[in-house]
Amino acid sequence: MSVEDYVAKHREFVECARENGAPDMPDPDEFGAIKLLSIPEGPTGLKLMKECSPLIEGLAMPEELQRRLREKQAGRMTEAQKQAERDFANCMQENGVPDWPDPDANGLPVYPDWAQPGSTLPRPPEVDPANEICQPILGGGPEAGQPDVRGSE
């Protein structure tokens, strides 16, 4: 699917939502992102989702759009944040998860196959102990009152 077709499908969803109880739903952004918080709660929201969600159900974001989104996200990262991602990956590799992926060329984290949405691959048992050791590198984890952003269960 092309980027244009992907974004157009999300525009169709927004139009459907506007017609089914969310008249003020904003247009999707340039990446096709929809502000789902604009959907009303209760029976109206349930009806809206029943009517409109088939328009975008199962749509995979095109690789070109994923690349653009990652570039935009990377542009918001400081050099210190990018270094922290590299240090985190190195820590995970040194603490029992040798296959933990390095960040991409832009400095953004790359998640293992088992952590991808819809994956049925098992989570390696070595991840949790390594993550407990390495999470503070990112300034997160329980000590900082932040959730583990690396797919902990």
Coordinates of C-alpha atoms in Angstrom, one line a residue:
M1 CA 0.0 0.0 0.0
S2 CA 1.3 3.5 -0.8
V3 CA 1.7 6.2 1.7
E4 CA -1.0 8.2 0.1
D5 CA -3.4 5.3 0.2
Y6 CA -2.6 4.6 3.8
V7 CA -3.3 8.2 4.8
A8 CA -6.4 8.3 2.7
K9 CA -7.8 5.3 4.5
H10 CA -7.3 7.1 7.8
R11 CA -9.1 10.1 6.4
E12 CA -12.0 7.8 5.5
F13 CA -12.0 6.6 9.1
V14 CA -12.1 10.2 10.3
E15 CA -15.0 11.1 8.0
C16 CA -16.9 8.0 9.1
A17 CA -16.2 9.0 12.8
R18 CA -17.5 12.5 12.2
E19 CA -20.7 11.1 10.7
N20 CA -21.1 8.6 13.6
G21 CA -20.8 10.7 16.7
A22 CA -17.4 12.5 16.7
P23 CA -18.1 15.6 14.6
D24 CA -15.0 17.5 15.9
M25 CA -12.5 14.7 15.3
P26 CA -9.4 16.3 13.7
D27 CA -7.9 15.2 10.4
P28 CA -5.2 12.6 10.6
D29 CA -1.6 14.0 10.6
E30 CA 0.8 13.5 7.8
F31 CA 1.6 10.0 9.1
G32 CA -2.1 9.0 9.2
A33 CA -2.2 9.2 13.0
I34 CA -5.7 9.6 14.4
K35 CA -6.6 11.2 17.7
L36 CA -8.7 8.4 19.1
L37 CA -9.3 10.5 22.3
S38 CA -11.8 12.4 20.1
I39 CA -14.0 9.3 20.1
P40 CA -16.9 9.7 22.6
E41 CA -17.2 7.1 25.3
G42 CA -20.3 4.9 25.8
P43 CA -22.7 3.6 23.2
T44 CA -21.9 6.3 20.7
G45 CA -18.2 5.4 20.7
L46 CA -19.0 1.7 20.5
K47 CA -21.3 2.3 17.5
L48 CA -18.7 4.5 15.9
M49 CA -16.0 2.0 16.2
K50 CA -18.2 -0.8 14.9
E51 CA -19.1 1.3 11.9
C52 CA -15.7 2.8 11.2
S53 CA -12.9 0.6 12.4
P54 CA -13.2 -1.9 9.5
L55 CA -11.9 0.9 7.3
I56 CA -8.5 0.8 8.9
E57 CA -8.4 -2.7 10.6
G58 CA -5.3 -4.6 9.7
L59 CA -3.7 -1.8 7.8
A60 CA 0.1 -1.9 8.1
M61 CA 2.0 1.3 8.0
P62 CA 4.0 1.4 4.7
E63 CA 7.8 1.1 5.2
E64 CA 8.3 4.6 3.7
L65 CA 6.0 6.1 6.2
Q66 CA 7.7 4.2 9.0
R67 CA 11.1 5.6 7.9
R68 CA 9.7 9.2 7.8
L69 CA 8.2 8.8 11.2
R70 CA 11.4 7.4 12.7
E71 CA 13.4 10.3 11.1
K72 CA 11.0 12.8 12.7
Q73 CA 11.3 11.1 16.1
A74 CA 15.1 11.0 15.9
G75 CA 15.1 14.7 15.1
R76 CA 13.6 15.3 18.5
M77 CA 16.2 13.3 20.4
T78 CA 19.2 15.0 22.0
E79 CA 22.7 13.5 21.5
A80 CA 22.6 12.5 25.2
Q81 CA 19.4 10.5 24.5
K82 CA 20.9 8.8 21.5
Q83 CA 24.0 7.9 23.5
A84 CA 21.7 6.5 26.3
E85 CA 20.0 4.2 23.7
R86 CA 23.4 3.0 22.5
D87 CA 24.5 2.4 26.1
F88 CA 21.3 0.6 27.0
A89 CA 21.7 -1.8 24.0
N90 CA 25.3 -2.4 25.0
C91 CA 24.2 -3.1 28.6
M92 CA 21.5 -5.5 27.5
Q93 CA 24.0 -7.4 25.3
E94 CA 26.6 -7.6 28.1
N95 CA 24.0 -8.7 30.7
G96 CA 22.7 -11.9 29.1
V97 CA 20.8 -10.7 25.9
P98 CA 23.5 -10.8 23.3
D99 CA 21.0 -10.5 20.5
W100 CA 19.5 -7.3 21.8
P101 CA 19.6 -4.9 18.7
D102 CA 21.7 -1.8 18.5
P103 CA 19.8 1.5 17.9
D104 CA 19.3 2.4 14.2
A105 CA 21.5 4.9 12.4
N106 CA 19.3 7.8 13.7
G107 CA 19.8 6.7 17.3
L108 CA 16.3 5.3 17.8
P109 CA 15.8 2.0 19.6
V110 CA 15.2 -1.1 17.6
Y111 CA 13.0 -3.7 19.3
P112 CA 13.6 -7.4 19.0
D113 CA 11.3 -9.5 16.9
W114 CA 9.5 -11.0 20.0
A115 CA 8.6 -7.4 21.1
Q116 CA 6.9 -6.4 17.9
P117 CA 3.2 -5.9 17.9
G118 CA 1.4 -9.2 17.0
S119 CA 4.5 -11.3 17.5
T120 CA 3.9 -14.8 18.9
L121 CA 7.6 -15.3 19.7
P122 CA 8.4 -16.0 23.3
R123 CA 10.0 -13.4 25.5
P124 CA 13.5 -14.7 26.4
P125 CA 13.9 -15.2 30.2
E126 CA 17.2 -13.4 30.2
V127 CA 15.4 -10.1 29.3
D128 CA 13.9 -9.2 32.7
P129 CA 17.1 -9.5 34.8
A130 CA 19.1 -7.6 32.2
N131 CA 16.4 -5.0 31.9
E132 CA 16.4 -4.4 35.6
I133 CA 20.1 -3.7 35.5
C134 CA 20.0 -1.6 32.3
Q135 CA 16.8 0.4 32.5
P136 CA 18.3 3.1 34.8
I137 CA 20.6 4.1 31.9
L138 CA 17.5 5.5 30.2
G139 CA 16.5 7.3 33.3
G140 CA 13.4 5.1 33.6
G141 CA 12.3 2.1 35.5
P142 CA 10.7 1.8 38.9
E143 CA 13.4 3.9 40.6
A144 CA 12.4 6.9 38.6
G145 CA 8.7 6.2 38.8
Q146 CA 8.6 5.5 35.0
P147 CA 7.4 2.4 33.3
D148 CA 9.7 0.0 31.5
V149 CA 9.6 1.0 27.9
R150 CA 11.2 -2.2 26.6
G151 CA 8.2 -4.6 26.5
S152 CA 8.2 -6.0 30.0
E153 CA 5.1 -7.9 30.9

